[in-house]
Every structure is written in structure tokens, then in C-alpha cells.
PDB file of C-alpha atoms in Angstrom:
ATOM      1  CA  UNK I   1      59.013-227.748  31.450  1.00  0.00           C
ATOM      2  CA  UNK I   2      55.735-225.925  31.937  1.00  0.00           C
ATOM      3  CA  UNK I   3      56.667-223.013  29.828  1.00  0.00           C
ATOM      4  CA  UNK I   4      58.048-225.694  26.875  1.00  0.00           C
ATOM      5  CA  UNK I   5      54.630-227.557  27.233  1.00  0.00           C
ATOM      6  CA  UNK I   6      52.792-224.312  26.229  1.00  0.00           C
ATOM      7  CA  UNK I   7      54.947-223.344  24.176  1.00  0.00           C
ATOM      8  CA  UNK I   8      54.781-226.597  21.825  1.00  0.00           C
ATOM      9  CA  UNK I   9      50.988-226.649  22.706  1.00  0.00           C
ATOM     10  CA  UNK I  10      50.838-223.172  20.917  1.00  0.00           C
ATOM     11  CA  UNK I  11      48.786-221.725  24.265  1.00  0.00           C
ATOM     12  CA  UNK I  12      49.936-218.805  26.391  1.00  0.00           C
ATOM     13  CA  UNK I  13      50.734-219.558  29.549  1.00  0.00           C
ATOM     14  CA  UNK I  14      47.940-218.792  31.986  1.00  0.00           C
ATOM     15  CA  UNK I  15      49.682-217.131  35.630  1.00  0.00           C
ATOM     16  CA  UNK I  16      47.890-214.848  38.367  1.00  0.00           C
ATOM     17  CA  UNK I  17      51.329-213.186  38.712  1.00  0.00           C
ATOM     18  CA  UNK I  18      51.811-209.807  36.535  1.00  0.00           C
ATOM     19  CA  UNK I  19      53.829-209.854  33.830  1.00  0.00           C
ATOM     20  CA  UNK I  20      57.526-210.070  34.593  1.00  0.00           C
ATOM     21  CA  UNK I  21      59.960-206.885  33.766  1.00  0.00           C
ATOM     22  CA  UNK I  22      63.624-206.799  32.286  1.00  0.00           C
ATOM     23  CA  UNK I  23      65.075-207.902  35.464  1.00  0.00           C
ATOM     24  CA  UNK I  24      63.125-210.108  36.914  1.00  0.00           C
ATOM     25  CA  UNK I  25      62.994-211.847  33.564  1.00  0.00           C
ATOM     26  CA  UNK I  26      66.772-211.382  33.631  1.00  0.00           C
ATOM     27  CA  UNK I  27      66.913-213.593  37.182  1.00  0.00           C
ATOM     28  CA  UNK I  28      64.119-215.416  36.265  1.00  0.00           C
ATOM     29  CA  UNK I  29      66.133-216.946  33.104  1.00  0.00           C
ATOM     30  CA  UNK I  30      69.108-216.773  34.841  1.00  0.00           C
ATOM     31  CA  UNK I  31      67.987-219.309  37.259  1.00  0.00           C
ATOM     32  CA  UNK I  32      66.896-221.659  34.695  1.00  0.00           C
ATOM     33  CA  UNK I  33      70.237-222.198  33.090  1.00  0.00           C
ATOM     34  CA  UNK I  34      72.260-222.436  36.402  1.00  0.00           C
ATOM     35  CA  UNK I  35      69.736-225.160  37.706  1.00  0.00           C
ATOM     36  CA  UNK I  36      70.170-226.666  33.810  1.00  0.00           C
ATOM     37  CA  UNK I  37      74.061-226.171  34.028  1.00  0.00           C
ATOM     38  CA  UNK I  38      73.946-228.349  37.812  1.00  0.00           C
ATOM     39  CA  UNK I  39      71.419-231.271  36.417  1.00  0.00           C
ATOM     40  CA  UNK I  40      73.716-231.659  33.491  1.00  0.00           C
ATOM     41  CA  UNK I  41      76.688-231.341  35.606  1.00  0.00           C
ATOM     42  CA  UNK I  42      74.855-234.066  38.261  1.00  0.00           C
ATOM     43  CA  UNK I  43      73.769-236.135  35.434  1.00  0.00           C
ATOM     44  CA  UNK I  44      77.237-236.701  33.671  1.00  0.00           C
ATOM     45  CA  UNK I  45      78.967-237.328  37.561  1.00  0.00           C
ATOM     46  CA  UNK I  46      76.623-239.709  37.856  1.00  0.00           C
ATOM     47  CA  UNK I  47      76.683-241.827  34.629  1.00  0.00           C
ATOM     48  CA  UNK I  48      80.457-241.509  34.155  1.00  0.00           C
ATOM     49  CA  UNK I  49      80.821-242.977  38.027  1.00  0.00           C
ATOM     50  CA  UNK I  50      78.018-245.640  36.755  1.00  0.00           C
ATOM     51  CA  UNK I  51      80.101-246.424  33.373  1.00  0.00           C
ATOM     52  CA  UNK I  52      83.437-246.645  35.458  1.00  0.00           C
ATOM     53  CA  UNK I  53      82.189-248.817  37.892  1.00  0.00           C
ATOM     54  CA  UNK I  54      83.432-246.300  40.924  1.00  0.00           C
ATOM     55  CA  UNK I  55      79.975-246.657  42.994  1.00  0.00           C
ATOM     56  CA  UNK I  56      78.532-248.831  45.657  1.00  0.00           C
ATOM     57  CA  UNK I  57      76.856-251.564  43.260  1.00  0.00           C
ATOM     58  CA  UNK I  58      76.770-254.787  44.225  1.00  0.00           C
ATOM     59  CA  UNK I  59      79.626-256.942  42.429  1.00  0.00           C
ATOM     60  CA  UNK I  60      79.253-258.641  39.111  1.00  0.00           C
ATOM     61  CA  UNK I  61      76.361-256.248  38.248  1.00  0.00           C
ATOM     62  CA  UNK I  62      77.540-254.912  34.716  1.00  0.00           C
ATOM     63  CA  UNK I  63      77.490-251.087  33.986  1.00  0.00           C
ATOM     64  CA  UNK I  64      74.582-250.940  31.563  1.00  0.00           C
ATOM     65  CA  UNK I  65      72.698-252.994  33.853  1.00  0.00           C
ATOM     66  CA  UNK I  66      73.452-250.053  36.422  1.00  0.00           C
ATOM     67  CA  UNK I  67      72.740-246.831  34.519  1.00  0.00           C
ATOM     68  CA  UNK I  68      69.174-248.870  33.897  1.00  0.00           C
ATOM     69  CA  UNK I  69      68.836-249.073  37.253  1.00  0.00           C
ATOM     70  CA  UNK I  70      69.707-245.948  37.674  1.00  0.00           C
ATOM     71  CA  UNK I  71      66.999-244.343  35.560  1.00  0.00           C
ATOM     72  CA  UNK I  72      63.830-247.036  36.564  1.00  0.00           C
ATOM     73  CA  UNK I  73      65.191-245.645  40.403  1.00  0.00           C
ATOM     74  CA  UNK I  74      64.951-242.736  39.808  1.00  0.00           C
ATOM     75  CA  UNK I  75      61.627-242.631  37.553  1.00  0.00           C
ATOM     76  CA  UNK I  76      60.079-244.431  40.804  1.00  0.00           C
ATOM     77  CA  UNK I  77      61.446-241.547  43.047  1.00  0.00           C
ATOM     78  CA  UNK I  78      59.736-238.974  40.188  1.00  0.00           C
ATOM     79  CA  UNK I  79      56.659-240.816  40.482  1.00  0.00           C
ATOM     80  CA  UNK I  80      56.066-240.854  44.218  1.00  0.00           C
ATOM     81  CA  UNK I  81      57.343-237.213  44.655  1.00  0.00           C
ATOM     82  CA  UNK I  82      53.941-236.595  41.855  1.00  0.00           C
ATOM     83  CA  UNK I  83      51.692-238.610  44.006  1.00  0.00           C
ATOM     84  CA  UNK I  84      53.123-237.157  47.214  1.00  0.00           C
ATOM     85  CA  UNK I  85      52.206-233.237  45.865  1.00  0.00           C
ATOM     86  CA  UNK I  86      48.753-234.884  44.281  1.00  0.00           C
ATOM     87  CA  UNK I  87      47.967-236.309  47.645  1.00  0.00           C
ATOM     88  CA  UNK I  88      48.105-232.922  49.363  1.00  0.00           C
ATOM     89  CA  UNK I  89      46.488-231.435  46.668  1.00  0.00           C
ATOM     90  CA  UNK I  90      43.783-233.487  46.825  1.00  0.00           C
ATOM     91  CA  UNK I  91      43.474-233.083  50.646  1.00  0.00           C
ATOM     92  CA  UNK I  92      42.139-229.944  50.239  1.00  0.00           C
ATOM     93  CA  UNK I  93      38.811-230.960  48.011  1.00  0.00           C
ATOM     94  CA  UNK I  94      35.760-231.866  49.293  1.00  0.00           C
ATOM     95  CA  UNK I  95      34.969-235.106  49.188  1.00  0.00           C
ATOM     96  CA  UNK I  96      32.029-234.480  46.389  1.00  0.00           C
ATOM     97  CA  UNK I  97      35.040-232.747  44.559  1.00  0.00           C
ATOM     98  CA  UNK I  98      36.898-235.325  44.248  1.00  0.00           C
ATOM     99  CA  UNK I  99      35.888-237.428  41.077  1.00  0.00           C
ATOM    100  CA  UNK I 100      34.195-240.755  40.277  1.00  0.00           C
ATOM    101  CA  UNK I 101      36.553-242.822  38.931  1.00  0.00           C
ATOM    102  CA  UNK I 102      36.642-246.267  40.745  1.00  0.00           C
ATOM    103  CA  UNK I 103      40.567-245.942  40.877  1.00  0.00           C
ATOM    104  CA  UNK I 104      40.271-242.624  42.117  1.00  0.00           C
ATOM    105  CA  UNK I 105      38.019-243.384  44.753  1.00  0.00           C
ATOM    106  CA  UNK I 106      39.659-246.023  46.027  1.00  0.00           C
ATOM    107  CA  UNK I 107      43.177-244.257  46.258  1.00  0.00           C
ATOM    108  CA  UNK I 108      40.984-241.471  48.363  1.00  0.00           C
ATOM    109  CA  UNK I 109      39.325-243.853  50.335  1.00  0.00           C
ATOM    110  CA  UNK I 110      42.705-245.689  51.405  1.00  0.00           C
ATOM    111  CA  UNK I 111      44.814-242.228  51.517  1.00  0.00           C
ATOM    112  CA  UNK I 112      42.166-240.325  53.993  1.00  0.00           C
ATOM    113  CA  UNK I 113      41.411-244.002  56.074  1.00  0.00           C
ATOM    114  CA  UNK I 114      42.400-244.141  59.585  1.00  0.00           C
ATOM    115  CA  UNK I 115      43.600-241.076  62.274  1.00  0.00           C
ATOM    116  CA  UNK I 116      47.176-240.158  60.134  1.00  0.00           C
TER     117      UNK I 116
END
């Protein structure tokens, strides 16, 4: 996703790392079209089990209504996995570091409250 986003941005991407040689680009590629070739796989388990009613969902509930579920589930998950790696990130600024923005400063001030 990060090297589409530059890519349709028209930027180069920006990386500490050297550039990569024949085989490592090789692997590197490789990777990304097994991990495709398994979400895709995952995906179309998943929504053919949703469409043919053969999961756990509670009775009466019809399909579509379950694939949306589905997705707004799963775009919650996305969401708190974001904040989650935000949170840490954002545990290693300073506190003068870390912005102005009322919303901002009151997610900081609740997330760093208390001993934990």
C-alpha cells in the first residue's frame, strides 16, 4: 500500500535501507503476491461461508446483513490496530512534541493518565 501511495502520488519512496538487488527484489515481490494470493484466498472463504449462511450468526440475521457486519467489524479491528501502533508511537515524544490540538491533547492526557 505504501509503495502504491507513492507511486499514484508521483513521489519516490523515501527508505534509510539501500537500494534492493535482483534477489532481494525477487523475495521481496515474491512475498507480496503470496500474502495477496492468502488475503484473497481468506477473503473469498470468508464471504462465500457469509453468503451460504455456514457460520456462527445469530438466526434470522440475513446474509447481506452479515457480510456488512463483517466489513464495519473488521474496519473497527483496522482502526484500533492504527491507534494501538500510534499510541506507542507517540509514547516515545516528549510531551512538548506532541502537538496542540485539543483532541490530541486530550487523547495524550487520558492515554499517559494513571501508573499503566
Amino acid at each position: 500500500i505504501q509503495i502504491m501511495s507513492y507511486y499514484f502520488a508521483g513521489k519516490p519512496v523515501e527508505s534509510n535501507e539501500p537500494p534492493r538487488d535482483a534477489l532481494t527484489n525477487v523475495w521481496f515481490w515474491g512475498r507480496v503476491i503470496w500474502s495477496l494470493a492468502i488475503l484473497c484466498f481468506a477473503l473469498a472463504v470468508t464471504l462465500s461461508a457469509l453468503f451460504a449462511g455456514n457460520t456462527s450468526m445469530w438466526p434470522g440475521v440475513p446474509e447481506g446483513v452479515a457480510v456488512i457486519l463483517f466489513f464495519l467489524l473488521m474496519s473497527v479491528v483496522g482502526m484500533l490496530e492504527g491507534m494501538q501502533i500510534a499510541f506507542f508511537a507517540v509514547s516515545k515524544l516528549q510531551k512538548s512534541e506532541r502537538g496542540e490540538h485539543p483532541m490530541a491533547l486530550r487523547t495524550c492526557e487520558l492515554l499517559f493518565r494513571g501508573e499503566g
